[in-house]
Amino acid sequence: MTDGDTRTPGSEQDDPHRATPTRQSRLSPVWIVPLVALFIGAWLVYDNYSSRGPLISLHMPTAEGIEAGKTLIKTRNVEVGQVETVRLSEDLSGVEITARMTPEADPMLVEDSYFWVVKPRIGRGGISGLGTVLSGAYIQLEPGESDVSDNSFDVHDQPPVASPGAEGIRLTLVSQTGSSLKVADPVVYQGINVGQVEEAKFDVKSQTMQHRIFIESPYDQLVTENTRFWTASGLDVSLGADGIQVKVGSLESLIGGGLTFGVPEDIPAGAPVEADTTFQLYTDEEEARQGSFNRHLDYVLLVEDTVRGLSKGAPVEFRGVRIGTVAAVPWNFSSIRDEQRDTLAIPVLIRIEPQRLGLEMDIDEWKTRYERLFNAGLRATLKSGSLITGALFVELKFDPALRGQYTAETFAGRPVFPTSRSGLAQIQSQVTALLDKLNKLDVESVLSGLDRNLQVSEATLNQAKELVSHMNQLLGSPETQNLLGNLNSTLQELKRTIGGISPNSDAYQDLTRTLDEVETLMRDLQPAARKISDKPSSLIFDSLDTEDPIPRAPNTRSSQ
Amino acid sequence: MPSPIHGPLVRLRNTPISEHPAPEHHPTSRRRLRACHECDWVMALPPLQPGQQACCIRCGGVLAKRNSLPVQRCLALAVSASIALIAAISFPFIRFSVRGIGNQIEVTQTATEMLAQHQPIVALMVLMAVFVLPALYLMAAIWVQISLLLPHRLPWSRTIARMLGHITPWMMADVFIVGTMVSLIKIAGLAEVSLGVSFWAFIAYALLLLATTLSLDSDWLWFSLSGGEPSAPEGIHTGATAASQNLAGCHTCGLIGRLDEHGHGSCERCGEKLHARKPRSLQYSWALLLTAAVLYIPANLYPIMYTTSLGSSDPNTIIGGVIYLASHGSWPVAIVIFVASVLVPIGKMLALAWLCLVAPRAPGMRSSTRTRLYRLTEFIGRWSMVDVFVVAILTALIRAGALMSVSPGPAALAFACVVILTMVAAMCFDPRLLWDEVSSAKIKGSDASIYDNQGRTP
């Protein structure tokens, strides 16, 4: 450039002897390769971002086995996500996990999706999750069925009992007593697993245990409105008015418990139930059966005797036929009593269950019928059912003496079932009456009659004595000798007279018979008196060995 | 050869080399004449501003470029690239992990692992193309540029400078990046991949290497190195082919030199051998092309790599890999692989074969188009190495035993050979042959027989 430039700009383009100076292209073609690399890199990034699924947060009580960047989230063993971070929640009460899901997992992230940690687990159903021993724990996702999407979930410790999509029915069971049922315990029907307990929680407000159970199809048809559920505890020993009962369930239920259900034989099955119906959960089969009488009349017995031996669940019988159950002993003890009653009666709540008799009748109708029966002298008494256990039951019986003596009464809002005295008091009065009867026996007249007889005989003897002296005088006299014949006849007369007081005489017979009667009576009284001293009631009530006609559920297990 | 331009040389030597004025010449004089490499047209170089390039008036090929501050720029880029290279080979490159089993590699392991897998030739190719030749190039560039900056030339400067141009087409660091990207996409779905420091260093290295080659102004380099430019031989005419005047342009420094009666000679400035036409150009090209074509068959039939996943080994062919990627939605990468592994080699072979076929009887009108085709084949030749690099990277990276591992297949070597052979074939081909018919028709030179004998296949 420092050298002289002799060219003219115009000639530059067409000069065949000189190369054309052009501007260097800003981008040399060699940059294509880096551009391709850049393009691929950009695509890689784009692909990576576009293939990123949603970010979800999971909550766990503890992050055992969970590792950031390693733990996978799977559905049916297909990877659908990965844990990205694991950190403590803000209130330090748990662990917050963020996980990146794959895009195809998006439709599965709905509010009822279920997450749980898959770990090696040994249960009744065998060993599961053994593969995680090598691969480490992973989180399983069971997709829900809801349409509401969500991105925050709780991770459960236990696998879901049934997938939300499974065919079947979900029910709620409420029980008063804390049962040993746990999540994943089986629901057994006649020995077949038909479902599982999904949830078990204690409701503090209502003080009841609430179980959610799932019964899979087609067994859900077995659940009808009259179905009763009870816990199938492995071993059941019950001691009641009916004796000792020992029931042993299946081995599986022996280990882990479970629950079973059935419809009592004597009532119709009813219509199939809707999902989420609430049922009562009974502690055992017997209670389930008794509890199956859902329509009942409640009465209060005001028992003035001891209720020792009377327990809840004891039968109420009428001439040996069970028609009800004792519901509570004592019941509302502190409630104010009617002033008419001077004694401190113990209230006992009983239920008359007309369904036991299989009579379909309106409850109100039964009520009026009972009112009529009360007027006819129907009374309740406590009776001893068993000498061994001393258990009492309530017997209803008619007392013709009390006909028309019924006055309606209520106690704490419930009608009072008229009672007749029973137990020791009744026995005492009976014994007194017996002794009165003994006192009234006419022994004096018999004795005075005897006395009279003796006096008569004494006078007769005196006369005989005089007669003997006279006789001696007479015998002394020669004419007495003659008089032997006379004497002889006189002696025969005397003999006839004495025969009046001989054992064969009527008076003697009377006395002897009377004494015999007293003796027999006393002997008869002796065991009775002994029994009275032991168990007053046993004298009065005959022993009740007849079994209550018990309605039977289909599931009849081995008993005794 | 005595130089007639003592004055300017003295002045050049007294001023700092980086501030040397651009070499100038008088179009009518014998200074700054060039014979185009591609069409052999002799013309004078115009004065060039920084950022300008001189193009052949007949074929449009670039004769010379001018950059501002050529020495410092090239030196700076070369030093930066060297630093990046050192960083790239000393840090972890990529690590992957799958199911808790992971592996971390350094970038050089891509070559050494191929060696361990009994693929020494492929290993050598990877090693040379990605590390050794670029490293040599960078050292040479630094040496030469430093030599230019110093008052006295360092020893072997000319030899080293001559080497630069020969190494350039064989450096494939940029292609290696593409291969890395493709590998990443291939394994991204299978395992978790994280990039190491070396990955970014390597990208920097590849880009800086590319910038270094672009910034190297060989015209300026040789001008400065030899302290000026000797005049072209006496009696040279511009506006004609060099061969018709029994002259030849040096491929390395561009100087036109006279040939002996056999058409041979050597450049008086750089010492490079001069030919009117590359000796037996078409024969070499044909032979190499045929070899490549034969090798291309096993390259496609045999698996290029074996993927072992959970104990079961699957062979992967090139086409199978393309289909796999396309079916998994990675269609851009599938296209890249398809272009690089199928389209480019086949297209290159077909294009070269066609050029070889038509070169002896080139109709003048299409010479320009054919030259452009040749430039394209020469330019895209390196791309095909992508698949080889992918295999090398995957082999080195995925070594988790029976769980997941990749080993090279027999097609890897065959394919690499196809790439190298087609590249060599393209280099052997003399694009000037495409213009000879024109020259001979235009200039009915007495010595047309020289290149007839040299260039044409019997």
Short mmCIF file of C-alpha atoms in Angstrom, two decimals, chain A residues 42-444:
data_model
loop_
_atom_site.label_atom_id
_atom_site.label_comp_id
_atom_site.label_asym_id
_atom_site.label_seq_id
_atom_site.Cartn_x
_atom_site.Cartn_y
_atom_site.Cartn_z
CA ALA A 42 -28.75 -26.86 21.19
CA TRP A 43 -30.97 -29.69 20.13
CA LEU A 44 -29.61 -31.81 22.93
CA VAL A 45 -30.45 -29.11 25.41
CA TYR A 46 -33.84 -28.58 23.84
CA ASP A 47 -34.49 -32.28 23.78
CA ASN A 48 -33.42 -32.56 27.36
CA TYR A 49 -35.68 -29.74 28.42
CA SER A 50 -38.60 -30.76 26.29
CA SER A 51 -38.38 -34.30 27.53
CA ARG A 52 -38.35 -33.11 31.11
CA GLY A 53 -41.51 -33.98 32.81
CA PRO A 54 -43.13 -32.14 35.65
CA LEU A 55 -41.39 -31.58 38.94
CA ILE A 56 -43.26 -33.00 41.87
CA SER A 57 -42.71 -32.78 45.57
CA LEU A 58 -43.10 -35.74 47.84
CA HIS A 59 -43.40 -35.78 51.59
CA MET A 60 -42.09 -38.55 53.74
CA PRO A 61 -41.55 -38.97 57.41
CA THR A 62 -38.06 -40.29 56.83
CA ALA A 63 -35.85 -40.55 53.79
CA GLU A 64 -34.62 -44.01 54.52
CA GLY A 65 -33.20 -45.56 51.40
CA ILE A 66 -33.87 -42.48 49.28
CA GLU A 67 -30.92 -40.94 47.52
CA ALA A 68 -30.94 -37.75 45.55
CA GLY A 69 -30.20 -38.32 41.92
CA LYS A 70 -30.42 -42.07 42.23
CA THR A 71 -33.73 -43.23 43.56
CA LEU A 72 -36.16 -43.89 40.78
CA ILE A 73 -39.88 -43.57 40.65
CA LYS A 74 -41.50 -46.44 38.87
CA THR A 75 -44.89 -47.52 37.75
CA ARG A 76 -45.29 -51.20 37.04
CA ASN A 77 -41.51 -51.37 37.08
CA VAL A 78 -41.18 -48.77 34.35
CA GLU A 79 -39.14 -45.79 35.27
CA VAL A 80 -41.24 -42.66 35.27
CA GLY A 81 -39.11 -40.30 37.29
CA GLN A 82 -36.13 -39.74 39.47
CA VAL A 83 -35.54 -38.15 42.80
CA GLU A 84 -33.61 -34.93 42.40
CA THR A 85 -33.26 -33.49 45.84
CA VAL A 86 -33.86 -34.69 49.35
CA ARG A 87 -34.06 -32.16 52.11
CA LEU A 88 -35.68 -31.66 55.45
CA SER A 89 -38.99 -29.92 55.50
CA GLU A 90 -39.10 -26.45 56.89
CA ASP A 91 -40.60 -27.45 60.19
CA LEU A 92 -38.11 -30.33 60.44
CA SER A 93 -40.97 -32.75 60.84
CA GLY A 94 -40.31 -34.73 57.72
CA VAL A 95 -38.50 -34.93 54.46
CA GLU A 96 -39.31 -33.09 51.30
CA ILE A 97 -38.31 -34.76 48.10
CA THR A 98 -38.42 -33.21 44.70
CA ALA A 99 -38.54 -35.58 41.80
CA ARG A 100 -38.41 -35.03 38.10
CA MET A 101 -40.95 -37.08 36.26
CA THR A 102 -40.92 -38.10 32.67
CA PRO A 103 -43.42 -36.35 30.39
CA GLU A 104 -45.45 -39.49 29.95
CA ALA A 105 -45.93 -39.64 33.71
CA ASP A 106 -47.87 -36.40 33.59
CA PRO A 107 -51.35 -37.95 33.28
CA MET A 108 -50.60 -40.16 36.26
CA LEU A 109 -50.00 -37.24 38.58
CA VAL A 110 -53.50 -36.84 39.88
CA GLU A 111 -54.58 -36.20 43.39
CA ASP A 112 -55.40 -39.77 44.27
CA SER A 113 -52.19 -41.19 42.93
CA TYR A 114 -50.47 -43.29 45.50
CA PHE A 115 -46.75 -43.27 46.18
CA TRP A 116 -44.98 -45.72 48.41
CA VAL A 117 -41.46 -46.86 49.03
CA VAL A 118 -40.58 -50.30 47.79
CA LYS A 119 -38.24 -52.00 50.17
CA PRO A 120 -37.58 -55.62 50.96
CA ARG A 121 -40.60 -56.67 52.96
CA ILE A 122 -41.46 -59.92 54.62
CA GLY A 123 -45.13 -60.42 55.17
CA ARG A 124 -47.76 -63.06 55.32
CA GLY A 125 -48.04 -63.01 51.57
CA GLY A 126 -44.39 -63.89 51.23
CA ILE A 127 -41.30 -61.84 50.59
CA SER A 128 -41.63 -58.86 48.32
CA GLY A 129 -39.30 -56.22 46.99
CA LEU A 130 -36.31 -58.52 47.12
CA GLY A 131 -34.91 -56.88 44.01
CA THR A 132 -34.41 -53.68 45.90
CA VAL A 133 -31.75 -55.32 48.03
CA LEU A 134 -29.41 -54.84 45.10
CA SER A 135 -30.86 -51.86 43.36
CA GLY A 136 -31.76 -49.88 46.45
CA ALA A 137 -35.17 -48.69 47.37
CA TYR A 138 -37.34 -47.01 44.85
CA ILE A 139 -40.63 -45.21 44.95
CA GLN A 140 -43.57 -46.82 43.32
CA LEU A 141 -46.35 -44.77 41.83
CA GLU A 142 -49.80 -46.18 41.56
CA PRO A 143 -51.69 -43.89 39.22
CA GLY A 144 -54.98 -42.62 40.46
CA GLU A 145 -58.19 -42.17 38.61
CA SER A 146 -59.02 -38.63 39.46
CA ASP A 147 -59.00 -35.91 36.83
CA VAL A 148 -57.58 -33.31 39.15
CA SER A 149 -53.88 -33.11 38.64
CA ASP A 150 -51.57 -32.51 41.54
CA ASN A 151 -47.87 -32.19 42.08
CA SER A 152 -47.51 -32.69 45.77
CA PHE A 153 -47.93 -36.10 47.29
CA ASP A 154 -47.35 -38.05 50.45
CA VAL A 155 -45.19 -41.11 50.21
CA HIS A 156 -46.62 -43.99 52.15
CA ASP A 157 -44.76 -46.71 53.88
CA GLN A 158 -47.07 -49.47 52.82
CA PRO A 159 -48.14 -50.41 49.35
CA PRO A 160 -51.71 -49.64 48.51
CA VAL A 161 -53.99 -52.53 49.19
CA ALA A 162 -55.82 -52.23 45.95
CA SER A 163 -55.08 -50.02 43.09
CA PRO A 164 -57.58 -47.23 42.69
CA GLY A 165 -58.58 -48.71 39.41
CA ALA A 166 -59.27 -52.15 40.77
CA GLU A 167 -62.79 -53.44 40.58
CA GLY A 168 -64.41 -53.74 43.93
CA ILE A 169 -66.02 -51.86 46.73
CA ARG A 170 -64.68 -49.71 49.53
CA LEU A 171 -66.41 -49.70 52.88
CA THR A 172 -65.96 -48.02 56.20
CA LEU A 173 -66.10 -50.06 59.37
CA VAL A 174 -66.54 -48.43 62.71
CA SER A 175 -65.72 -50.22 65.91
CA GLN A 176 -65.81 -49.08 69.47
CA THR A 177 -63.06 -51.24 70.75
CA GLY A 178 -59.57 -50.89 69.53
CA SER A 179 -58.96 -53.89 67.39
CA SER A 180 -55.71 -55.33 66.28
CA LEU A 181 -56.50 -54.78 62.63
CA LYS A 182 -53.72 -53.18 60.68
CA VAL A 183 -53.41 -51.92 57.18
CA ALA A 184 -53.08 -54.77 54.72
CA ASP A 185 -54.76 -57.27 56.98
CA PRO A 186 -56.89 -59.61 54.94
CA VAL A 187 -60.64 -59.62 54.62
CA VAL A 188 -61.59 -63.27 54.55
CA TYR A 189 -64.80 -64.77 53.40
CA GLN A 190 -65.15 -68.48 54.08
CA GLY A 191 -61.43 -68.85 54.05
CA ILE A 192 -60.81 -66.91 50.85
CA ASN A 193 -59.01 -63.62 50.80
CA VAL A 194 -61.43 -61.22 49.22
CA GLY A 195 -59.97 -57.91 50.22
CA GLN A 196 -57.77 -56.03 52.56
CA VAL A 197 -57.79 -53.34 55.15
CA GLU A 198 -56.64 -50.16 53.50
CA GLU A 199 -56.66 -47.76 56.32
CA ALA A 200 -56.95 -47.96 60.07
CA LYS A 201 -57.23 -44.86 62.12
CA PHE A 202 -58.54 -43.85 65.45
CA ASP A 203 -61.00 -41.03 65.31
CA VAL A 204 -60.37 -38.99 68.40
CA LYS A 205 -63.57 -37.06 68.10
CA SER A 206 -65.90 -40.01 68.09
CA GLN A 207 -63.51 -42.26 70.02
CA THR A 208 -63.92 -45.01 67.50
CA MET A 209 -61.63 -47.00 65.31
CA GLN A 210 -62.34 -46.45 61.67
CA HIS A 211 -61.21 -48.94 59.11
CA ARG A 212 -61.39 -48.56 55.39
CA ILE A 213 -61.56 -51.87 53.67
CA PHE A 214 -61.54 -52.86 50.06
CA ILE A 215 -63.35 -55.93 48.81
CA GLU A 216 -62.40 -56.84 45.33
CA SER A 217 -64.76 -57.82 42.61
CA PRO A 218 -66.61 -60.18 42.31
CA TYR A 219 -66.74 -60.68 46.08
CA ASP A 220 -68.18 -57.24 46.55
CA GLN A 221 -71.56 -58.75 45.70
CA LEU A 222 -71.41 -60.64 48.98
CA VAL A 223 -71.75 -57.45 50.93
CA THR A 224 -75.37 -56.56 51.42
CA GLU A 225 -77.12 -54.28 53.79
CA ASN A 226 -77.54 -56.95 56.44
CA THR A 227 -73.95 -58.08 56.25
CA ARG A 228 -72.10 -58.09 59.54
CA PHE A 229 -68.38 -57.66 59.89
CA TRP A 230 -66.36 -58.99 62.72
CA THR A 231 -62.71 -59.40 63.47
CA ALA A 232 -61.46 -62.88 62.92
CA SER A 233 -59.12 -62.98 65.81
CA GLY A 234 -57.10 -66.08 65.81
CA LEU A 235 -58.16 -67.43 69.17
CA ASP A 236 -61.38 -66.63 70.89
CA VAL A 237 -62.28 -67.93 74.33
CA SER A 238 -65.53 -66.73 75.74
CA LEU A 239 -67.10 -67.56 79.03
CA GLY A 240 -70.75 -66.81 79.23
CA ALA A 241 -74.11 -68.03 80.29
CA ASP A 242 -73.83 -70.65 77.59
CA GLY A 243 -70.61 -72.08 78.88
CA ILE A 244 -67.07 -71.85 77.60
CA GLN A 245 -66.54 -71.39 73.91
CA VAL A 246 -63.15 -71.66 72.22
CA LYS A 247 -62.85 -70.72 68.58
CA VAL A 248 -59.72 -71.09 66.52
CA GLY A 249 -59.52 -69.34 63.19
CA SER A 250 -57.25 -70.01 60.28
CA LEU A 251 -53.52 -69.98 60.85
CA GLU A 252 -53.15 -66.85 58.82
CA SER A 253 -55.63 -64.99 60.93
CA LEU A 254 -54.02 -66.52 63.99
CA ILE A 255 -50.79 -64.76 63.08
CA GLY A 256 -52.08 -61.54 61.77
CA GLY A 257 -55.70 -61.25 62.49
CA GLY A 258 -58.10 -60.11 59.89
CA LEU A 259 -61.73 -59.64 59.49
CA THR A 260 -64.53 -61.58 58.02
CA PHE A 261 -68.16 -61.03 57.31
CA GLY A 262 -71.38 -62.83 56.72
CA VAL A 263 -75.12 -62.49 56.75
CA PRO A 264 -76.94 -64.15 59.66
CA GLU A 265 -78.91 -67.10 58.47
CA ASP A 266 -82.26 -66.06 59.76
CA ILE A 267 -82.46 -62.66 58.20
CA PRO A 268 -82.63 -61.82 54.52
CA ALA A 269 -79.40 -60.67 52.84
CA GLY A 270 -80.91 -57.45 51.61
CA ALA A 271 -79.89 -55.30 48.70
CA PRO A 272 -76.27 -54.83 47.65
CA VAL A 273 -74.67 -51.81 49.22
CA GLU A 274 -73.25 -48.70 47.67
CA ALA A 275 -69.60 -47.89 47.95
CA ASP A 276 -68.43 -46.14 51.11
CA THR A 277 -71.22 -47.54 53.22
CA THR A 278 -70.45 -47.57 56.91
CA PHE A 279 -70.76 -50.79 58.86
CA GLN A 280 -70.31 -51.69 62.46
CA LEU A 281 -67.32 -53.87 63.14
CA TYR A 282 -67.97 -56.44 65.84
CA THR A 283 -65.31 -57.96 67.94
CA ASP A 284 -66.33 -61.53 67.27
CA GLU A 285 -68.77 -63.63 65.42
CA GLU A 286 -71.12 -64.01 68.34
CA GLU A 287 -71.38 -60.34 68.86
CA ALA A 288 -71.91 -59.88 65.20
CA ARG A 289 -74.82 -62.23 65.33
CA GLN A 290 -76.34 -60.64 68.35
CA GLY A 291 -75.74 -57.29 66.87
CA SER A 292 -77.59 -58.29 63.84
CA PHE A 293 -80.90 -57.46 65.43
CA ASN A 294 -81.01 -53.90 64.62
CA ARG A 295 -84.59 -53.29 65.57
CA HIS A 296 -85.25 -53.68 69.23
CA LEU A 297 -87.27 -52.43 72.16
CA ASP A 298 -85.29 -51.01 75.02
CA TYR A 299 -86.51 -51.45 78.54
CA VAL A 300 -85.05 -50.77 81.88
CA LEU A 301 -85.24 -53.29 84.64
CA LEU A 302 -85.03 -51.82 88.07
CA VAL A 303 -83.56 -54.72 89.92
CA GLU A 304 -83.82 -54.54 93.66
CA ASP A 305 -81.71 -57.62 94.20
CA THR A 306 -78.08 -58.21 93.45
CA VAL A 307 -77.03 -58.18 89.83
CA ARG A 308 -73.88 -60.06 90.51
CA GLY A 309 -73.50 -62.57 87.71
CA LEU A 310 -75.54 -60.57 85.26
CA SER A 311 -73.41 -59.30 82.40
CA LYS A 312 -73.85 -57.48 79.22
CA GLY A 313 -74.91 -59.81 76.49
CA ALA A 314 -76.76 -62.13 78.79
CA PRO A 315 -79.91 -63.50 77.26
CA VAL A 316 -83.44 -62.41 77.97
CA GLU A 317 -85.65 -65.43 77.77
CA PHE A 318 -89.26 -66.24 77.83
CA ARG A 319 -89.87 -69.81 78.86
CA GLY A 320 -86.51 -70.80 77.49
CA VAL A 321 -86.81 -68.90 74.21
CA ARG A 322 -84.37 -66.14 73.82
CA ILE A 323 -86.04 -62.95 72.84
CA GLY A 324 -83.57 -60.30 73.85
CA THR A 325 -80.26 -59.30 75.28
CA VAL A 326 -79.02 -57.49 78.29
CA ALA A 327 -77.53 -54.32 76.89
CA ALA A 328 -76.00 -52.67 79.92
CA VAL A 329 -75.46 -53.55 83.57
CA PRO A 330 -75.81 -51.26 85.33
CA TRP A 331 -77.22 -48.64 83.10
CA ASN A 332 -77.32 -45.00 84.03
CA PHE A 333 -76.78 -45.86 87.62
CA SER A 334 -76.61 -42.30 88.76
CA SER A 335 -79.86 -41.31 87.17
CA ILE A 336 -82.57 -40.05 89.43
CA ARG A 337 -85.02 -42.67 90.48
CA ASP A 338 -88.70 -42.43 90.77
CA GLU A 339 -89.64 -41.30 94.22
CA GLN A 340 -92.14 -44.04 94.50
CA ARG A 341 -89.33 -46.50 94.74
CA ASP A 342 -87.87 -46.52 98.18
CA THR A 343 -85.13 -49.05 97.56
CA LEU A 344 -82.02 -48.35 95.59
CA ALA A 345 -82.86 -50.40 92.54
CA ILE A 346 -80.13 -51.12 90.02
CA PRO A 347 -81.12 -50.20 86.52
CA VAL A 348 -80.40 -52.77 83.82
CA LEU A 349 -80.99 -52.04 80.20
CA ILE A 350 -82.39 -54.87 78.18
CA ARG A 351 -83.31 -55.14 74.57
CA ILE A 352 -86.23 -57.09 73.38
CA GLU A 353 -85.39 -58.19 69.88
CA PRO A 354 -88.50 -59.37 68.12
CA GLN A 355 -86.42 -60.25 65.07
CA ARG A 356 -85.15 -63.23 66.98
CA LEU A 357 -88.53 -64.74 66.64
CA GLY A 358 -88.54 -64.04 62.97
CA LEU A 359 -91.65 -61.98 63.29
CA GLU A 360 -91.73 -59.04 61.04
CA MET A 361 -93.76 -56.63 63.02
CA ASP A 362 -93.61 -53.00 63.66
CA ILE A 363 -91.72 -51.97 66.74
CA ASP A 364 -94.53 -49.76 67.97
CA GLU A 365 -96.89 -52.62 67.65
CA TRP A 366 -94.60 -54.67 69.83
CA LYS A 367 -94.55 -51.90 72.31
CA THR A 368 -98.29 -51.82 72.75
CA ARG A 369 -98.32 -55.58 72.84
CA TYR A 370 -95.86 -55.55 75.70
CA GLU A 371 -97.93 -52.99 77.56
CA ARG A 372 -100.79 -55.41 77.33
CA LEU A 373 -98.60 -58.23 78.49
CA PHE A 374 -97.43 -56.22 81.47
CA ASN A 375 -101.03 -55.80 82.48
CA ALA A 376 -101.46 -59.52 82.07
CA GLY A 377 -98.74 -60.01 84.66
CA LEU A 378 -95.57 -60.30 82.60
CA ARG A 379 -92.64 -59.72 84.86
CA ALA A 380 -88.91 -59.97 84.55
CA THR A 381 -86.79 -61.75 87.08
CA LEU A 382 -83.15 -62.61 87.29
CA LYS A 383 -82.45 -66.26 87.16
CA SER A 384 -79.34 -68.26 87.51
CA GLY A 385 -78.32 -69.83 84.24
CA SER A 386 -75.44 -71.87 85.47
CA LEU A 387 -74.48 -73.12 88.87
CA ILE A 388 -70.83 -73.23 87.89
CA THR A 389 -70.36 -69.73 86.59
CA GLY A 390 -73.12 -68.18 88.55
CA ALA A 391 -74.15 -66.21 85.48
CA LEU A 392 -77.58 -64.72 85.59
CA PHE A 393 -80.05 -64.16 82.85
CA VAL A 394 -83.33 -62.38 82.67
CA GLU A 395 -86.42 -64.45 82.57
CA LEU A 396 -89.79 -63.14 81.65
CA LYS A 397 -92.70 -64.94 83.11
CA PHE A 398 -96.31 -64.39 83.85
CA ASP A 399 -97.31 -64.01 87.41
CA PRO A 400 -101.08 -64.37 87.54
CA ALA A 401 -101.06 -62.83 90.98
CA LEU A 402 -99.88 -59.56 89.56
CA ARG A 403 -102.48 -59.37 86.83
CA GLY A 404 -103.69 -55.84 86.41
CA GLN A 405 -101.16 -54.40 88.81
CA TYR A 406 -99.00 -52.65 86.19
CA THR A 407 -98.35 -48.94 86.27
CA ALA A 408 -96.35 -47.46 83.47
CA GLU A 409 -93.07 -45.99 84.57
CA THR A 410 -90.04 -44.52 82.87
CA PHE A 411 -86.47 -44.40 83.96
CA ALA A 412 -84.08 -42.02 82.27
CA GLY A 413 -86.30 -41.83 79.26
CA ARG A 414 -86.76 -45.53 78.82
CA PRO A 415 -89.85 -47.50 79.83
CA VAL A 416 -89.42 -49.68 82.84
CA PHE A 417 -90.04 -53.36 82.52
CA PRO A 418 -91.89 -54.44 85.63
CA THR A 419 -89.93 -56.84 87.72
CA SER A 420 -90.88 -59.31 90.35
CA ARG A 421 -88.64 -59.85 93.28
CA SER A 422 -86.29 -62.64 92.94
CA GLY A 423 -83.22 -63.96 94.45
CA LEU A 424 -82.58 -64.16 98.18
CA ALA A 425 -85.52 -62.03 99.28
CA GLN A 426 -87.96 -64.23 97.49
CA ILE A 427 -86.36 -67.32 98.86
CA GLN A 428 -86.45 -65.94 102.35
CA SER A 429 -90.11 -65.20 102.12
CA GLN A 430 -90.76 -68.61 100.74
CA VAL A 431 -88.86 -70.25 103.56
CA THR A 432 -90.72 -68.15 106.10
CA ALA A 433 -93.97 -69.15 104.55
CA LEU A 434 -92.87 -72.72 104.77
CA LEU A 435 -91.96 -72.41 108.40
CA ASP A 436 -95.26 -70.70 109.09
CA LYS A 437 -96.93 -73.62 107.53
CA LEU A 438 -94.96 -75.87 109.82
CA ASN A 439 -95.91 -73.77 112.80
CA LYS A 440 -99.52 -74.05 111.92
CA LEU A 441 -99.41 -77.85 111.95
CA ASP A 442 -102.04 -79.19 114.66
CA VAL A 443 -99.70 -81.12 116.96
CA GLU A 444 -101.28 -79.97 120.34
#
